[in-house]
Amino acid sequence: MSTAGLLDAVQNDDVIIDCAVYRDGVRESTEHHTSALEEALAGLGDDDFLWIGIGNPRTDELERVAETLGLHPLAVEDALEAHQRPKVERYPDHIFMTLRSVSYSDDDITTHEVNIFMGKKFLLTVRHGGPDLKDARRSAENMIEPLSHGPTAALHAVVDTIVDRYEDVARELETDVEEVESSVFSSEFSNDSSRIYRLKRETLEFRRAVFPLRDPVERFATTSMPEDARPYFRDIGDHLARAAEAIDSIDKLLDNALNAHLAQLSVQQNEDMRKLTAGATIFAVPTAVAGVYGMNFEHMPELSWSFGYPLVVGLTAGVCLYIYRRFKRSGWL
């Protein structure tokens, strides 16, 4: 059996392990089972490394891989819990990194945790739901020269793929915010407050995925990584900065849209109250006249006058028309 490795097919329910040895940036294959891990590690040369991908692992599966790679138990526990804040932790012989992949659909942001272990001779990714990382692996494999620098290049490929998606989600959010703004300032009545609130909640979830990652990536770009790898992580830092700026901008736009929507509701209520007041004032005149004649007084001279009825009706209508014209000129109607 070859010492180079590809472990693509250990499948229990939705668990898939994909592992390959890279020699001078070129992928090599071997039998598809976890027992080949130790043999693959033992056969690594000075410039070779092992890239392992696990999706939705059970505890025993991850612990078996962790024992083979010599991973710290606290990091393994964090990787299993899948409710970690984005972070980077250093252990004696490997780095543990947690970040979140983000997807967006129908005003709903969904995040899934991705945990990464990077040692001198290996990179292990542990994914809990969300899209797979095959695109990151294929992208890295198409660039043989970077992969020849070891697991740091694989780490960059994974993080870069996830962070690039942040900018895509930010653009989709901005499009929805523009729709909300158009709806808020349209002439048609719409109930936008619920959608604005939902978008703000999703923006908060997006912020929790992006903002904690900026400091670790900044350290990667300045001190934590080899000199030749730092420019690649500076590029990721730039993408994170743009995503963070977009999130701040979206949040402010949503605040402004919500304030504008509430202001419009207040203006509309004031206009409705003015119309109701004007209408009540107009109808107060005939109500008062009807109230007087409804009291059945005996000594009312106009009752016996043939023009009394049309005179009272005409006078009442004239006063109502005068009040209506005054309200119309003042903008109350």
mmCIF file of C-alpha atoms in Angstrom:
data_model
loop_
_atom_site.group_PDB
_atom_site.id
_atom_site.type_symbol
_atom_site.label_atom_id
_atom_site.label_comp_id
_atom_site.label_asym_id
_atom_site.label_seq_id
_atom_site.Cartn_x
_atom_site.Cartn_y
_atom_site.Cartn_z
ATOM 1 C CA MET A 1 0.000 0.000 0.000
ATOM 2 C CA SER A 2 1.313 3.477 -0.914
ATOM 3 C CA THR A 3 2.338 5.821 1.893
ATOM 4 C CA ALA A 4 0.743 8.800 0.121
ATOM 5 C CA GLY A 5 -2.828 9.282 1.122
ATOM 6 C CA LEU A 6 -6.353 9.973 0.082
ATOM 7 C CA LEU A 7 -9.000 8.913 2.573
ATOM 8 C CA ASP A 8 -12.261 9.865 0.890
ATOM 9 C CA ALA A 9 -14.750 7.296 1.937
ATOM 10 C CA VAL A 10 -15.242 6.599 5.576
ATOM 11 C CA GLN A 11 -18.997 7.248 5.648
ATOM 12 C CA ASN A 12 -21.334 6.890 8.599
ATOM 13 C CA ASP A 13 -24.583 8.709 7.885
ATOM 14 C CA ASP A 14 -23.359 12.141 6.680
ATOM 15 C CA VAL A 15 -19.754 11.759 7.877
ATOM 16 C CA ILE A 16 -17.104 11.892 5.157
ATOM 17 C CA ILE A 17 -13.353 12.004 5.664
ATOM 18 C CA ASP A 18 -11.234 13.322 2.808
ATOM 19 C CA CYS A 19 -7.503 13.134 3.341
ATOM 20 C CA ALA A 20 -4.611 13.500 0.927
ATOM 21 C CA VAL A 21 -0.836 13.724 1.102
ATOM 22 C CA TYR A 22 0.719 16.577 -0.855
ATOM 23 C CA ARG A 23 4.285 16.154 -2.113
ATOM 24 C CA ASP A 24 5.738 19.299 -3.659
ATOM 25 C CA GLY A 25 2.186 20.603 -3.997
ATOM 26 C CA VAL A 26 0.913 17.530 -5.872
ATOM 27 C CA ARG A 27 -1.825 15.321 -4.467
ATOM 28 C CA GLU A 28 -1.255 11.569 -4.194
ATOM 29 C CA SER A 29 -3.770 8.838 -3.419
ATOM 30 C CA THR A 30 -4.006 5.681 -1.344
ATOM 31 C CA GLU A 31 -6.632 3.354 0.087
ATOM 32 C CA HIS A 32 -9.790 4.903 1.495
ATOM 33 C CA HIS A 33 -9.867 4.045 5.187
ATOM 34 C CA THR A 34 -8.766 5.690 8.433
ATOM 35 C CA SER A 35 -6.233 2.984 9.285
ATOM 36 C CA ALA A 36 -4.040 4.488 6.541
ATOM 37 C CA LEU A 37 -3.640 7.717 8.541
ATOM 38 C CA GLU A 38 -0.719 6.529 10.650
ATOM 39 C CA GLU A 39 1.018 5.016 7.660
ATOM 40 C CA ALA A 40 0.504 8.190 5.651
ATOM 41 C CA LEU A 41 1.928 10.319 8.478
ATOM 42 C CA ALA A 42 4.905 8.005 8.874
ATOM 43 C CA GLY A 43 5.689 8.292 5.166
ATOM 44 C CA LEU A 44 5.733 12.103 5.020
ATOM 45 C CA GLY A 45 8.912 13.759 3.820
ATOM 46 C CA ASP A 46 10.340 17.068 4.982
ATOM 47 C CA ASP A 47 8.184 19.145 2.615
ATOM 48 C CA ASP A 48 5.087 16.894 2.602
ATOM 49 C CA PHE A 49 1.896 17.374 4.590
ATOM 50 C CA LEU A 50 -1.437 15.707 5.176
ATOM 51 C CA TRP A 51 -4.739 17.518 4.566
ATOM 52 C CA ILE A 52 -7.748 15.916 6.257
ATOM 53 C CA GLY A 53 -11.373 17.028 5.996
ATOM 54 C CA ILE A 54 -14.133 15.757 8.289
ATOM 55 C CA GLY A 55 -17.820 16.637 8.069
ATOM 56 C CA ASN A 56 -20.251 16.297 10.996
ATOM 57 C CA PRO A 57 -18.125 13.826 12.988
ATOM 58 C CA ARG A 58 -19.250 11.702 15.899
ATOM 59 C CA THR A 59 -17.258 11.936 19.103
ATOM 60 C CA ASP A 60 -15.525 8.605 18.630
ATOM 61 C CA GLU A 61 -14.568 9.395 15.031
ATOM 62 C CA LEU A 62 -12.975 12.725 15.860
ATOM 63 C CA GLU A 63 -11.232 11.331 18.933
ATOM 64 C CA ARG A 64 -9.734 8.544 16.848
ATOM 65 C CA VAL A 65 -8.284 11.046 14.371
ATOM 66 C CA ALA A 66 -7.214 13.363 17.209
ATOM 67 C CA GLU A 67 -5.286 10.541 18.890
ATOM 68 C CA THR A 68 -3.459 9.780 15.652
ATOM 69 C CA LEU A 69 -2.521 13.443 15.117
ATOM 70 C CA GLY A 70 -1.754 14.166 18.782
ATOM 71 C CA LEU A 71 -4.329 16.957 19.164
ATOM 72 C CA HIS A 72 -4.894 18.686 22.501
ATOM 73 C CA PRO A 73 -8.029 17.364 24.269
ATOM 74 C CA LEU A 74 -9.356 20.863 25.030
ATOM 75 C CA ALA A 75 -9.203 21.776 21.352
ATOM 76 C CA VAL A 76 -10.912 18.507 20.446
ATOM 77 C CA GLU A 77 -13.660 19.230 22.976
ATOM 78 C CA ASP A 78 -14.194 22.683 21.440
ATOM 79 C CA ALA A 79 -14.342 21.175 17.963
ATOM 80 C CA LEU A 80 -17.018 18.716 19.063
ATOM 81 C CA GLU A 81 -19.260 21.233 20.829
ATOM 82 C CA ALA A 82 -19.686 23.362 17.665
ATOM 83 C CA HIS A 83 -20.808 26.486 19.518
ATOM 84 C CA GLN A 84 -17.542 28.389 19.644
ATOM 85 C CA ARG A 85 -16.822 32.034 19.045
ATOM 86 C CA PRO A 86 -14.379 32.593 16.120
ATOM 87 C CA LYS A 87 -10.910 32.388 17.648
ATOM 88 C CA VAL A 88 -7.338 31.107 17.308
ATOM 89 C CA GLU A 89 -5.545 29.191 20.065
ATOM 90 C CA ARG A 90 -1.951 27.956 20.116
ATOM 91 C CA TYR A 91 -0.956 24.612 21.576
ATOM 92 C CA PRO A 92 2.589 23.210 21.840
ATOM 93 C CA ASP A 93 2.600 21.454 18.476
ATOM 94 C CA HIS A 94 -0.430 22.792 16.591
ATOM 95 C CA ILE A 95 -2.796 25.732 16.081
ATOM 96 C CA PHE A 96 -6.547 25.478 16.650
ATOM 97 C CA MET A 97 -8.779 27.907 14.758
ATOM 98 C CA THR A 98 -12.548 28.319 14.829
ATOM 99 C CA LEU A 99 -14.473 30.312 12.236
ATOM 100 C CA ARG A 100 -17.962 30.345 10.785
ATOM 101 C CA SER A 101 -19.146 29.816 7.250
ATOM 102 C CA VAL A 102 -22.078 32.048 6.305
ATOM 103 C CA SER A 103 -24.932 31.597 3.836
ATOM 104 C CA TYR A 104 -27.859 33.908 3.107
ATOM 105 C CA SER A 105 -31.309 33.237 1.665
ATOM 106 C CA ASP A 106 -34.742 34.869 2.044
ATOM 107 C CA ASP A 107 -33.630 37.415 4.659
ATOM 108 C CA ASP A 108 -32.112 34.612 6.717
ATOM 109 C CA ILE A 109 -28.408 34.280 7.541
ATOM 110 C CA THR A 110 -27.256 30.792 8.495
ATOM 111 C CA THR A 111 -23.870 30.163 10.074
ATOM 112 C CA HIS A 112 -22.043 26.860 10.473
ATOM 113 C CA GLU A 113 -18.905 26.210 12.451
ATOM 114 C CA VAL A 114 -15.625 25.155 10.863
ATOM 115 C CA ASN A 115 -12.759 24.109 13.147
ATOM 116 C CA ILE A 116 -9.201 23.862 11.841
ATOM 117 C CA PHE A 117 -6.183 22.144 13.359
ATOM 118 C CA MET A 118 -2.828 22.959 11.780
ATOM 119 C CA GLY A 119 0.378 21.195 12.734
ATOM 120 C CA LYS A 120 3.786 21.041 11.139
ATOM 121 C CA LYS A 121 2.788 18.121 8.926
ATOM 122 C CA PHE A 122 -1.003 18.246 8.747
ATOM 123 C CA LEU A 123 -4.126 20.345 8.372
ATOM 124 C CA LEU A 124 -7.414 18.996 9.743
ATOM 125 C CA THR A 125 -10.754 20.705 9.068
ATOM 126 C CA VAL A 126 -13.840 19.727 11.080
ATOM 127 C CA ARG A 127 -17.056 21.027 9.558
ATOM 128 C CA HIS A 128 -20.428 21.079 11.326
ATOM 129 C CA GLY A 129 -23.056 21.517 8.611
ATOM 130 C CA GLY A 130 -22.975 24.154 5.921
ATOM 131 C CA PRO A 131 -21.344 23.938 2.487
ATOM 132 C CA ASP A 132 -18.421 21.590 2.033
ATOM 133 C CA LEU A 133 -14.859 22.786 1.531
ATOM 134 C CA LYS A 134 -14.208 20.978 -1.731
ATOM 135 C CA ASP A 135 -13.907 24.286 -3.594
ATOM 136 C CA ALA A 136 -11.133 25.385 -1.231
ATOM 137 C CA ARG A 137 -9.244 22.134 -1.788
ATOM 138 C CA ARG A 138 -9.679 22.251 -5.569
ATOM 139 C CA SER A 139 -8.595 25.885 -5.679
ATOM 140 C CA ALA A 140 -5.474 25.094 -3.678
ATOM 141 C CA GLU A 141 -4.670 22.042 -5.781
ATOM 142 C CA ASN A 142 -4.790 24.178 -8.910
ATOM 143 C CA MET A 143 -1.976 26.280 -7.474
ATOM 144 C CA ILE A 144 0.807 23.777 -6.922
ATOM 145 C CA GLU A 145 3.422 26.351 -5.964
ATOM 146 C CA PRO A 146 1.619 27.664 -2.839
ATOM 147 C CA LEU A 147 0.816 24.123 -1.656
ATOM 148 C CA SER A 148 4.494 23.259 -1.800
ATOM 149 C CA HIS A 149 4.908 25.563 1.210
ATOM 150 C CA GLY A 150 3.044 23.120 3.448
ATOM 151 C CA PRO A 151 -0.147 23.206 5.549
ATOM 152 C CA THR A 152 -0.025 27.007 5.850
ATOM 153 C CA ALA A 153 -1.087 27.220 2.200
ATOM 154 C CA ALA A 154 -3.975 24.811 2.861
ATOM 155 C CA LEU A 155 -5.032 26.897 5.863
ATOM 156 C CA HIS A 156 -5.015 30.004 3.681
ATOM 157 C CA ALA A 157 -7.148 28.254 1.047
ATOM 158 C CA VAL A 158 -9.813 27.270 3.586
ATOM 159 C CA VAL A 159 -9.959 30.622 5.373
ATOM 160 C CA ASP A 160 -9.888 32.559 2.098
ATOM 161 C CA THR A 161 -12.812 30.557 0.693
ATOM 162 C CA ILE A 162 -14.914 31.178 3.801
ATOM 163 C CA VAL A 163 -14.044 34.890 4.028
ATOM 164 C CA ASP A 164 -14.742 35.464 0.326
ATOM 165 C CA ARG A 165 -18.252 34.223 1.002
ATOM 166 C CA TYR A 166 -18.612 36.965 3.635
ATOM 167 C CA GLU A 167 -18.327 39.616 0.933
ATOM 168 C CA ASP A 168 -20.898 37.802 -1.220
ATOM 169 C CA VAL A 169 -23.336 37.707 1.704
ATOM 170 C CA ALA A 170 -22.682 41.389 2.432
ATOM 171 C CA ARG A 171 -23.585 42.285 -1.160
ATOM 172 C CA GLU A 172 -26.800 40.247 -0.942
ATOM 173 C CA LEU A 173 -27.696 41.970 2.312
ATOM 174 C CA GLU A 174 -27.058 45.381 0.758
ATOM 175 C CA THR A 175 -29.439 44.512 -2.079
ATOM 176 C CA ASP A 176 -32.187 43.641 0.407
ATOM 177 C CA VAL A 177 -31.534 46.820 2.369
ATOM 178 C CA GLU A 178 -31.957 48.835 -0.836
ATOM 179 C CA GLU A 179 -35.305 47.082 -1.369
ATOM 180 C CA VAL A 180 -36.365 48.039 2.148
ATOM 181 C CA GLU A 181 -35.330 51.660 1.591
ATOM 182 C CA SER A 182 -37.349 51.807 -1.643
ATOM 183 C CA SER A 183 -40.361 50.369 0.147
ATOM 184 C CA VAL A 184 -40.039 52.753 3.084
ATOM 185 C CA PHE A 185 -39.960 55.838 0.855
ATOM 186 C CA SER A 186 -42.579 54.657 -1.627
ATOM 187 C CA SER A 187 -46.031 56.269 -1.754
ATOM 188 C CA GLU A 188 -47.757 52.970 -0.995
ATOM 189 C CA PHE A 189 -48.378 51.988 2.598
ATOM 190 C CA SER A 190 -46.281 49.005 3.721
ATOM 191 C CA ASN A 191 -45.398 47.375 7.012
ATOM 192 C CA ASP A 192 -41.592 47.396 6.755
ATOM 193 C CA SER A 193 -40.738 47.456 10.455
ATOM 194 C CA SER A 194 -40.882 43.659 10.837
ATOM 195 C CA ARG A 195 -38.555 43.098 7.871
ATOM 196 C CA ILE A 196 -36.152 45.786 9.064
ATOM 197 C CA TYR A 197 -36.013 44.179 12.500
ATOM 198 C CA ARG A 198 -35.416 40.741 10.967
ATOM 199 C CA LEU A 199 -32.595 42.099 8.794
ATOM 200 C CA LYS A 200 -31.017 43.754 11.838
ATOM 201 C CA ARG A 201 -31.106 40.435 13.672
ATOM 202 C CA GLU A 202 -29.439 38.702 10.734
ATOM 203 C CA THR A 203 -26.854 41.470 10.496
ATOM 204 C CA LEU A 204 -26.037 40.926 14.167
ATOM 205 C CA GLU A 205 -25.516 37.209 13.488
ATOM 206 C CA PHE A 206 -23.284 38.112 10.553
ATOM 207 C CA ARG A 207 -21.292 40.494 12.762
ATOM 208 C CA ARG A 208 -20.652 37.714 15.281
ATOM 209 C CA ALA A 209 -19.099 35.609 12.522
ATOM 210 C CA VAL A 210 -16.896 38.342 11.031
ATOM 211 C CA PHE A 211 -15.661 40.720 13.725
ATOM 212 C CA PRO A 212 -13.944 38.254 16.133
ATOM 213 C CA LEU A 213 -11.923 36.879 13.210
ATOM 214 C CA ARG A 214 -10.173 40.150 12.388
ATOM 215 C CA ASP A 215 -7.582 40.101 15.183
ATOM 216 C CA PRO A 216 -6.411 36.499 14.595
ATOM 217 C CA VAL A 217 -6.040 37.108 10.855
ATOM 218 C CA GLU A 218 -4.161 40.319 11.608
ATOM 219 C CA ARG A 219 -1.731 38.322 13.759
ATOM 220 C CA PHE A 220 -1.338 35.781 10.957
ATOM 221 C CA ALA A 221 -0.511 38.630 8.587
ATOM 222 C CA THR A 222 2.133 40.179 10.855
ATOM 223 C CA THR A 223 3.810 37.727 13.222
ATOM 224 C CA SER A 224 2.264 34.261 13.489
ATOM 225 C CA MET A 225 2.925 32.941 9.993
ATOM 226 C CA PRO A 226 6.126 32.445 7.955
ATOM 227 C CA GLU A 227 7.247 35.548 6.117
ATOM 228 C CA ASP A 228 6.327 34.239 2.667
ATOM 229 C CA ALA A 229 2.751 33.411 3.816
ATOM 230 C CA ARG A 230 1.971 36.762 5.416
ATOM 231 C CA PRO A 231 0.961 38.597 2.211
ATOM 232 C CA TYR A 232 -1.733 35.967 1.605
ATOM 233 C CA PHE A 233 -3.220 36.539 5.056
ATOM 234 C CA ARG A 234 -2.978 40.303 4.599
ATOM 235 C CA ASP A 235 -5.206 39.811 1.568
ATOM 236 C CA ILE A 236 -7.696 37.894 3.735
ATOM 237 C CA GLY A 237 -7.480 40.716 6.271
ATOM 238 C CA ASP A 238 -8.435 43.195 3.555
ATOM 239 C CA HIS A 239 -11.461 41.085 2.635
ATOM 240 C CA LEU A 240 -12.488 40.890 6.292
ATOM 241 C CA ALA A 241 -12.116 44.652 6.642
ATOM 242 C CA ARG A 242 -14.377 45.222 3.641
ATOM 243 C CA ALA A 243 -16.955 42.797 5.015
ATOM 244 C CA ALA A 244 -16.826 44.510 8.432
ATOM 245 C CA GLU A 245 -17.265 47.940 6.830
ATOM 246 C CA ALA A 246 -20.210 46.604 4.830
ATOM 247 C CA ILE A 247 -21.809 45.245 8.016
ATOM 248 C CA ASP A 248 -21.426 48.612 9.773
ATOM 249 C CA SER A 249 -22.880 50.380 6.752
ATOM 250 C CA ILE A 250 -25.806 47.953 6.528
ATOM 251 C CA ASP A 251 -26.549 48.334 10.225
ATOM 252 C CA LYS A 252 -26.583 52.131 9.967
ATOM 253 C CA LEU A 253 -28.764 52.046 6.848
ATOM 254 C CA LEU A 254 -31.239 49.778 8.633
ATOM 255 C CA ASP A 255 -31.285 52.153 11.613
ATOM 256 C CA ASN A 256 -31.974 55.061 9.277
ATOM 257 C CA ALA A 257 -34.646 53.107 7.405
ATOM 258 C CA LEU A 258 -36.343 52.142 10.672
ATOM 259 C CA ASN A 259 -36.282 55.737 11.925
ATOM 260 C CA ALA A 260 -37.637 56.975 8.581
ATOM 261 C CA HIS A 261 -40.360 54.330 8.655
ATOM 262 C CA LEU A 262 -41.401 55.275 12.199
ATOM 263 C CA ALA A 263 -41.345 58.962 11.260
ATOM 264 C CA GLN A 264 -43.558 58.272 8.268
ATOM 265 C CA LEU A 265 -45.968 56.320 10.468
ATOM 266 C CA SER A 266 -46.088 59.258 12.883
ATOM 267 C CA VAL A 267 -46.705 61.719 10.033
ATOM 268 C CA GLN A 268 -49.429 59.474 8.617
ATOM 269 C CA GLN A 269 -51.098 59.230 12.012
ATOM 270 C CA ASN A 270 -50.998 63.004 12.385
ATOM 271 C CA GLU A 271 -52.560 63.432 8.957
ATOM 272 C CA ASP A 272 -55.271 60.929 9.819
ATOM 273 C CA MET A 273 -55.973 62.726 13.088
ATOM 274 C CA ARG A 274 -56.232 66.090 11.292
ATOM 275 C CA LYS A 275 -58.675 64.650 8.775
ATOM 276 C CA LEU A 276 -60.759 63.129 11.551
ATOM 277 C CA THR A 277 -60.721 66.431 13.454
ATOM 278 C CA ALA A 278 -61.721 68.393 10.340
ATOM 279 C CA GLY A 279 -64.536 65.956 9.598
ATOM 280 C CA ALA A 280 -65.792 66.084 13.187
ATOM 281 C CA THR A 281 -65.748 69.907 13.083
ATOM 282 C CA ILE A 282 -67.766 70.002 9.851
ATOM 283 C CA PHE A 283 -70.371 67.575 11.151
ATOM 284 C CA ALA A 284 -70.572 69.456 14.457
ATOM 285 C CA VAL A 285 -72.554 72.259 12.746
ATOM 286 C CA PRO A 286 -75.481 70.175 11.465
ATOM 287 C CA THR A 287 -75.369 68.171 14.687
ATOM 288 C CA ALA A 288 -75.788 71.355 16.726
ATOM 289 C CA VAL A 289 -78.634 72.635 14.508
ATOM 290 C CA ALA A 290 -80.388 69.245 14.639
ATOM 291 C CA GLY A 291 -79.949 69.225 18.399
ATOM 292 C CA VAL A 292 -81.651 72.599 18.757
ATOM 293 C CA TYR A 293 -84.634 71.676 16.595
ATOM 294 C CA GLY A 294 -84.851 68.286 18.195
ATOM 295 C CA MET A 295 -85.799 69.818 21.570
ATOM 296 C CA ASN A 296 -89.422 70.496 20.391
ATOM 297 C CA PHE A 297 -89.734 74.107 21.462
ATOM 298 C CA GLU A 298 -93.222 75.556 20.911
ATOM 299 C CA HIS A 299 -92.321 79.204 20.290
ATOM 300 C CA MET A 300 -90.046 79.060 17.276
ATOM 301 C CA PRO A 301 -91.324 81.607 14.708
ATOM 302 C CA GLU A 302 -89.495 80.102 11.748
ATOM 303 C CA LEU A 303 -91.425 76.870 12.158
ATOM 304 C CA SER A 304 -94.558 78.576 10.811
ATOM 305 C CA TRP A 305 -92.677 80.428 8.067
ATOM 306 C CA SER A 306 -92.763 78.671 4.676
ATOM 307 C CA PHE A 307 -89.108 79.512 3.986
ATOM 308 C CA GLY A 308 -87.902 78.547 7.445
ATOM 309 C CA TYR A 309 -86.935 74.976 6.638
ATOM 310 C CA PRO A 310 -84.939 75.688 3.441
ATOM 311 C CA LEU A 311 -83.310 78.669 5.131
ATOM 312 C CA VAL A 312 -82.035 76.622 8.065
ATOM 313 C CA VAL A 313 -80.879 73.789 5.802
ATOM 314 C CA GLY A 314 -79.182 76.191 3.381
ATOM 315 C CA LEU A 315 -77.512 78.134 6.178
ATOM 316 C CA THR A 316 -76.254 74.908 7.751
ATOM 317 C CA ALA A 317 -74.898 73.702 4.405
ATOM 318 C CA GLY A 318 -73.244 77.059 3.792
ATOM 319 C CA VAL A 319 -71.466 77.028 7.147
ATOM 320 C CA CYS A 320 -70.289 73.443 6.547
ATOM 321 C CA LEU A 321 -69.015 74.407 3.082
ATOM 322 C CA TYR A 322 -67.174 77.406 4.534
ATOM 323 C CA ILE A 323 -65.503 75.247 7.202
ATOM 324 C CA TYR A 324 -64.590 72.637 4.567
ATOM 325 C CA ARG A 325 -62.936 75.274 2.347
ATOM 326 C CA ARG A 326 -60.937 76.650 5.282
ATOM 327 C CA PHE A 327 -59.666 73.175 6.226
ATOM 328 C CA LYS A 328 -58.871 72.463 2.573
ATOM 329 C CA ARG A 329 -56.787 75.621 2.250
ATOM 330 C CA SER A 330 -54.896 74.887 5.457
ATOM 331 C CA GLY A 331 -54.005 71.350 4.252
ATOM 332 C CA TRP A 332 -56.034 69.489 6.826
ATOM 333 C CA LEU A 333 -58.153 67.829 4.142
#
